[in-house]
Amino acid sequence: MRDPEWTRMPGEMLHGQGVLALLSACLRGGSADGPALRVAVGRGVLCAFFGLGAVCLPQGAALAQVTSNILINPKVPDYMVPYQERSVPEQGDGDWAALGIRAGSFRVSPTASVGQSITSNAYATAKGTAAAFETIEADVKAQSEWARHSLALDAYRRIDFYVGHKDRKEDEWSLKASGDIDVTDADQISLDADLNRVVFNTLTSSDVTTTGAIVSMVYDHQAIGATRTFGAGRLLVQGERYHVNFLAKGLLPAASRTYRDHDIYQASVQGEYSFAPSFMVFSRFNYVKTDFGSTVSVSGSTQNSEGVRLIVGARKTIPGLGRATVAVAYSRRTHASPAFGPVSGLSAQARVEVFLSALTTIKGEIGNRIADTQLISTAATRDKYVQIGVDHALLRNFKLGADSRIVWQKGLIGSDPSKFLSIGFRGDYLASRRFVIAGRVSYTSRTYPQSVNRPGIKELTGGLTLTYRI
């Protein structure tokens, strides 16, 4: 199961855009390089580490972001790459990476996983119902190895079987195709299309607040973008569309979810410039329109709306020590209903990564932002958060990690104030290029002030997964 808000930009370790690598090659949950970290061991685990929901795009089309995150990972110019330090997740699996299968001019990389997990709260309720569940997961990727242009295909399927709870069987899948057309050495056109079915928990997510607990939906996504490279800079332009349909499966009656179906249209322009390998600046302008059709709703989470956001930021690297990324943004969203006024304000986020050694990375992040752009809802909140974590590799083939995050949410439109807490530990043992054993333990909770008169949600989840990859 996924949790709604998660995005991956080029060079970033997250492999999903919250809700699948758009969630397809992305949204799997984990490392961009290692299928081991991509193996989810059950509901709540992914959200405990990242908090999900968004879109994963290829290097050329890196703009899509149905998310409130304003930290951008700019792409380093090719001639500066040798001078860049990398965090432990960015280093990938190295000599332990799966090689894939050569099929003509494509490299095909299949993986299959089985897992056993337990949860203290299978239905995401205040009371909590403990359950065990098995996970079966399969993924097949195909990447072209052409001298020019590129094409990537991805087919993914995941099923969770809850022991003794037939109504909690979860089925997720995605089909994705993305390609880059190299018009010239400096100009590139990117195309993306995918179809996804996802299941996620909206109450133990740090980024989305709705009245539903466990929700499933099918959505399709298309994007077209263009990239212009000039010396140490890049200019990216992209347009995209999502069509979201909520399914009957879940803890709410089907009738109570049909009004959530909607379309999202987004246009983005992003600029990046590297003054040196150690200093880069970036900026992005987004326009987003959410259309629920002719449905009239009194809910702030299902309002037709239009919004804009301007982001400006920079990344500074200190060789031998670490790097810092900071960004500020101004956003404004207006709603079709006169009952809901506009939401506007400033946001700020900062991330620091300390490279204690090539095998150890400590990371910290703080933010105060307006969260008003989400895949499943137009409810707006003011989020203040702090998160810290560490990644460590033993002998390169045993990767350990710990992450913690606390978020204070104040509802602006259509949501109650709350506090979200997550703590997670993970380990991945690469027994060989083909076999990976992964373990996860996480605790998540969402609590509300007494004035809201709403029970909190808590969950403890853990499990083991065995992955075979070629």
GROMACS .gro file of C-alpha atoms in nm, residues 201-409:
model
  209
  201ASN     CA    1  -0.353   0.495   0.370
  202THR     CA    2  -0.460   0.857   0.403
  203LEU     CA    3  -0.463   0.876   0.780
  204THR     CA    4  -0.104   0.770   0.849
  205SER     CA    5   0.033   0.988   0.572
  206SER     CA    6   0.208   1.309   0.667
  207ASP     CA    7   0.093   1.494   0.356
  208VAL     CA    8  -0.274   1.423   0.297
  209THR     CA    9  -0.564   1.464   0.535
  210THR     CA   10  -0.903   1.325   0.429
  211THR     CA   11  -1.192   1.146   0.593
  212GLY     CA   12  -1.112   0.819   0.422
  213ALA     CA   13  -0.872   0.570   0.572
  214ILE     CA   14  -0.777   0.305   0.316
  215VAL     CA   15  -0.855   0.413  -0.037
  216SER     CA   16  -0.785   0.270  -0.383
  217MET     CA   17  -0.796   0.440  -0.718
  218VAL     CA   18  -0.707   0.400  -1.083
  219TYR     CA   19  -0.550   0.692  -1.264
  220ASP     CA   20  -0.380   0.759  -1.594
  221HIS     CA   21  -0.115   1.020  -1.656
  222GLN     CA   22   0.035   1.175  -1.966
  223ALA     CA   23   0.316   1.428  -1.992
  224ILE     CA   24   0.515   1.600  -2.264
  225GLY     CA   25   0.821   1.810  -2.199
  226ALA     CA   26   1.114   1.981  -2.367
  227THR     CA   27   1.463   2.046  -2.234
  228ARG     CA   28   1.718   2.296  -2.358
  229THR     CA   29   2.076   2.264  -2.231
  230PHE     CA   30   2.311   2.561  -2.257
  231GLY     CA   31   2.656   2.532  -2.106
  232ALA     CA   32   2.609   2.485  -1.731
  233GLY     CA   33   2.236   2.555  -1.740
  234ARG     CA   34   1.909   2.387  -1.833
  235LEU     CA   35   1.560   2.508  -1.917
  236LEU     CA   36   1.269   2.263  -1.890
  237VAL     CA   37   0.908   2.307  -1.997
  238GLN     CA   38   0.637   2.049  -1.933
  239GLY     CA   39   0.264   1.995  -1.954
  240GLU     CA   40   0.079   1.702  -1.798
  241ARG     CA   41  -0.262   1.560  -1.717
  242TYR     CA   42  -0.396   1.316  -1.458
  243HIS     CA   43  -0.737   1.150  -1.465
  244VAL     CA   44  -0.824   1.001  -1.124
  245ASN     CA   45  -1.103   0.751  -1.052
  246PHE     CA   46  -1.167   0.628  -0.698
  247LEU     CA   47  -1.273   0.265  -0.664
  248ALA     CA   48  -1.537   0.104  -0.444
  249LYS     CA   49  -1.277  -0.091  -0.244
  250GLY     CA   50  -1.202   0.065   0.091
  251LEU     CA   51  -1.354   0.144   0.425
  252LEU     CA   52  -1.601   0.401   0.297
  253PRO     CA   53  -1.909   0.315   0.088
  254ALA     CA   54  -1.853   0.350  -0.284
  255ALA     CA   55  -2.116   0.622  -0.305
  256SER     CA   56  -1.920   0.839  -0.066
  257ARG     CA   57  -1.615   0.837  -0.292
  258THR     CA   58  -1.746   0.888  -0.644
  259TYR     CA   59  -1.752   1.266  -0.603
  260ARG     CA   60  -1.374   1.256  -0.562
  261ASP     CA   61  -1.311   1.163  -0.928
  262HIS     CA   62  -1.132   1.447  -1.101
  263ASP     CA   63  -0.876   1.568  -1.354
  264ILE     CA   64  -0.555   1.755  -1.281
  265TYR     CA   65  -0.381   1.971  -1.542
  266GLN     CA   66  -0.036   2.113  -1.480
  267ALA     CA   67   0.210   2.333  -1.671
  268SER     CA   68   0.564   2.387  -1.542
  269VAL     CA   69   0.873   2.584  -1.636
  270GLN     CA   70   1.201   2.514  -1.458
  271GLY     CA   71   1.546   2.668  -1.488
  272GLU     CA   72   1.876   2.546  -1.341
  273TYR     CA   73   2.229   2.682  -1.349
  274SER     CA   74   2.557   2.548  -1.206
  275PHE     CA   75   2.810   2.819  -1.125
  276ALA     CA   76   3.048   2.543  -1.015
  277PRO     CA   77   3.023   2.173  -0.921
  278SER     CA   78   2.967   2.293  -0.564
  279PHE     CA   79   2.701   2.561  -0.622
  280MET     CA   80   2.376   2.546  -0.820
  281VAL     CA   81   2.061   2.758  -0.833
  282PHE     CA   82   1.713   2.666  -0.955
  283SER     CA   83   1.368   2.810  -1.005
  284ARG     CA   84   1.032   2.671  -1.107
  285PHE     CA   85   0.691   2.811  -1.192
  286ASN     CA   86   0.386   2.581  -1.174
  287TYR     CA   87   0.026   2.629  -1.281
  288VAL     CA   88  -0.220   2.360  -1.164
  289LYS     CA   89  -0.591   2.325  -1.234
  290THR     CA   90  -0.809   2.068  -1.054
  291ASP     CA   91  -1.144   1.984  -1.216
  292PHE     CA   92  -1.410   1.776  -1.036
  293GLY     CA   93  -1.659   1.831  -1.319
  294SER     CA   94  -2.006   1.958  -1.238
  295THR     CA   95  -2.011   1.803  -0.890
  296VAL     CA   96  -2.113   2.050  -0.621
  297SER     CA   97  -1.956   1.970  -0.284
  298VAL     CA   98  -1.935   2.143   0.050
  299SER     CA   99  -1.601   1.976   0.114
  300GLY     CA  100  -1.281   2.173   0.081
  301SER     CA  101  -1.107   1.856  -0.041
  302THR     CA  102  -1.323   1.830  -0.357
  303GLN     CA  103  -1.333   2.183  -0.490
  304ASN     CA  104  -1.258   2.291  -0.845
  305SER     CA  105  -0.954   2.513  -0.812
  306GLU     CA  106  -0.664   2.684  -0.986
  307GLY     CA  107  -0.327   2.758  -0.836
  308VAL     CA  108   0.020   2.890  -0.911
  309ARG     CA  109   0.350   2.844  -0.732
  310LEU     CA  110   0.690   3.010  -0.780
  311ILE     CA  111   0.996   2.836  -0.631
  312VAL     CA  112   1.349   2.974  -0.596
  313GLY     CA  113   1.634   2.784  -0.437
  314ALA     CA  114   2.000   2.684  -0.431
  315ARG     CA  115   2.225   2.389  -0.351
  316LYS     CA  116   2.570   2.425  -0.195
  317THR     CA  117   2.822   2.143  -0.160
  318ILE     CA  118   3.124   2.155   0.069
  319PRO     CA  119   3.373   1.893  -0.058
  320GLY     CA  120   3.450   1.629   0.200
  321LEU     CA  121   3.172   1.741   0.432
  322GLY     CA  122   2.824   1.750   0.277
  323ARG     CA  123   2.570   1.962   0.098
  324ALA     CA  124   2.270   2.180   0.172
  325THR     CA  125   1.962   2.258  -0.036
  326VAL     CA  126   1.729   2.547   0.047
  327ALA     CA  127   1.418   2.679  -0.127
  328VAL     CA  128   1.146   2.938  -0.074
  329ALA     CA  129   0.815   2.957  -0.259
  330TYR     CA  130   0.501   3.163  -0.291
  331SER     CA  131   0.176   2.988  -0.379
  332ARG     CA  132  -0.182   3.099  -0.431
  333ARG     CA  133  -0.489   2.881  -0.497
  334THR     CA  134  -0.843   2.997  -0.567
  335HIS     CA  135  -1.156   2.782  -0.541
  336ALA     CA  136  -1.467   2.783  -0.758
  337SER     CA  137  -1.704   2.789  -0.461
  338PRO     CA  138  -1.747   3.130  -0.293
  339ALA     CA  139  -1.771   2.940   0.038
  340PHE     CA  140  -1.395   2.879   0.021
  341GLY     CA  141  -1.166   3.175  -0.011
  342PRO     CA  142  -0.820   3.175  -0.168
  343VAL     CA  143  -0.523   3.009   0.000
  344SER     CA  144  -0.191   3.187  -0.035
  345GLY     CA  145   0.137   3.233   0.145
  346LEU     CA  146   0.508   3.164   0.162
  347SER     CA  147   0.678   2.826   0.208
  348ALA     CA  148   1.037   2.742   0.301
  349GLN     CA  149   1.231   2.415   0.321
  350ALA     CA  150   1.592   2.320   0.388
  351ARG     CA  151   1.777   1.989   0.367
  352VAL     CA  152   2.128   1.913   0.496
  353GLU     CA  153   2.325   1.597   0.414
  354VAL     CA  154   2.650   1.525   0.597
  355PHE     CA  155   2.889   1.273   0.440
  356LEU     CA  156   3.075   1.131   0.738
  357SER     CA  157   3.237   0.887   0.497
  358ALA     CA  158   3.164   0.720   0.165
  359LEU     CA  159   2.959   0.465   0.361
  360THR     CA  160   2.768   0.692   0.601
  361THR     CA  161   2.527   0.978   0.531
  362ILE     CA  162   2.339   1.176   0.796
  363LYS     CA  163   2.046   1.382   0.669
  364GLY     CA  164   1.815   1.638   0.821
  365GLU     CA  165   1.531   1.848   0.687
  366ILE     CA  166   1.303   2.122   0.817
  367GLY     CA  167   1.014   2.301   0.652
  368ASN     CA  168   0.719   2.535   0.688
  369ARG     CA  169   0.504   2.508   0.381
  370ILE     CA  170   0.156   2.533   0.238
  371ALA     CA  171   0.038   2.189   0.123
  372ASP     CA  172  -0.236   2.249  -0.131
  373THR     CA  173  -0.134   2.045  -0.436
  374GLN     CA  174  -0.205   1.676  -0.395
  375LEU     CA  175  -0.313   1.397  -0.624
  376ILE     CA  176  -0.625   1.297  -0.431
  377SER     CA  177  -0.744   1.615  -0.262
  378THR     CA  178  -0.754   1.995  -0.278
  379ALA     CA  179  -0.766   2.030   0.100
  380ALA     CA  180  -0.499   2.280   0.209
  381THR     CA  181  -0.286   2.268   0.523
  382ARG     CA  182   0.003   2.459   0.674
  383ASP     CA  183   0.270   2.199   0.749
  384LYS     CA  184   0.564   2.253   0.985
  385TYR     CA  185   0.795   1.953   1.001
  386VAL     CA  186   1.132   1.822   1.111
  387GLN     CA  187   1.294   1.498   0.993
  388ILE     CA  188   1.628   1.332   1.049
  389GLY     CA  189   1.781   1.010   0.925
  390VAL     CA  190   2.096   0.813   0.862
  391ASP     CA  191   2.207   0.575   0.586
  392HIS     CA  192   2.499   0.339   0.636
  393ALA     CA  193   2.650   0.064   0.422
  394LEU     CA  194   2.850  -0.225   0.566
  395LEU     CA  195   3.091  -0.382   0.317
  396ARG     CA  196   2.882  -0.221   0.040
  397ASN     CA  197   2.629  -0.506   0.037
  398PHE     CA  198   2.459  -0.456   0.374
  399LYS     CA  199   2.265  -0.131   0.389
  400LEU     CA  200   2.110   0.006   0.705
  401GLY     CA  201   1.890   0.308   0.751
  402ALA     CA  202   1.679   0.492   1.006
  403ASP     CA  203   1.438   0.778   0.950
  404SER     CA  204   1.212   0.984   1.173
  405ARG     CA  205   0.968   1.261   1.096
  406ILE     CA  206   0.723   1.477   1.286
  407VAL     CA  207   0.472   1.708   1.116
  408TRP     CA  208   0.239   1.964   1.271
  409GLN     CA  209  -0.055   2.034   1.041
   0.00000   0.00000   0.00000
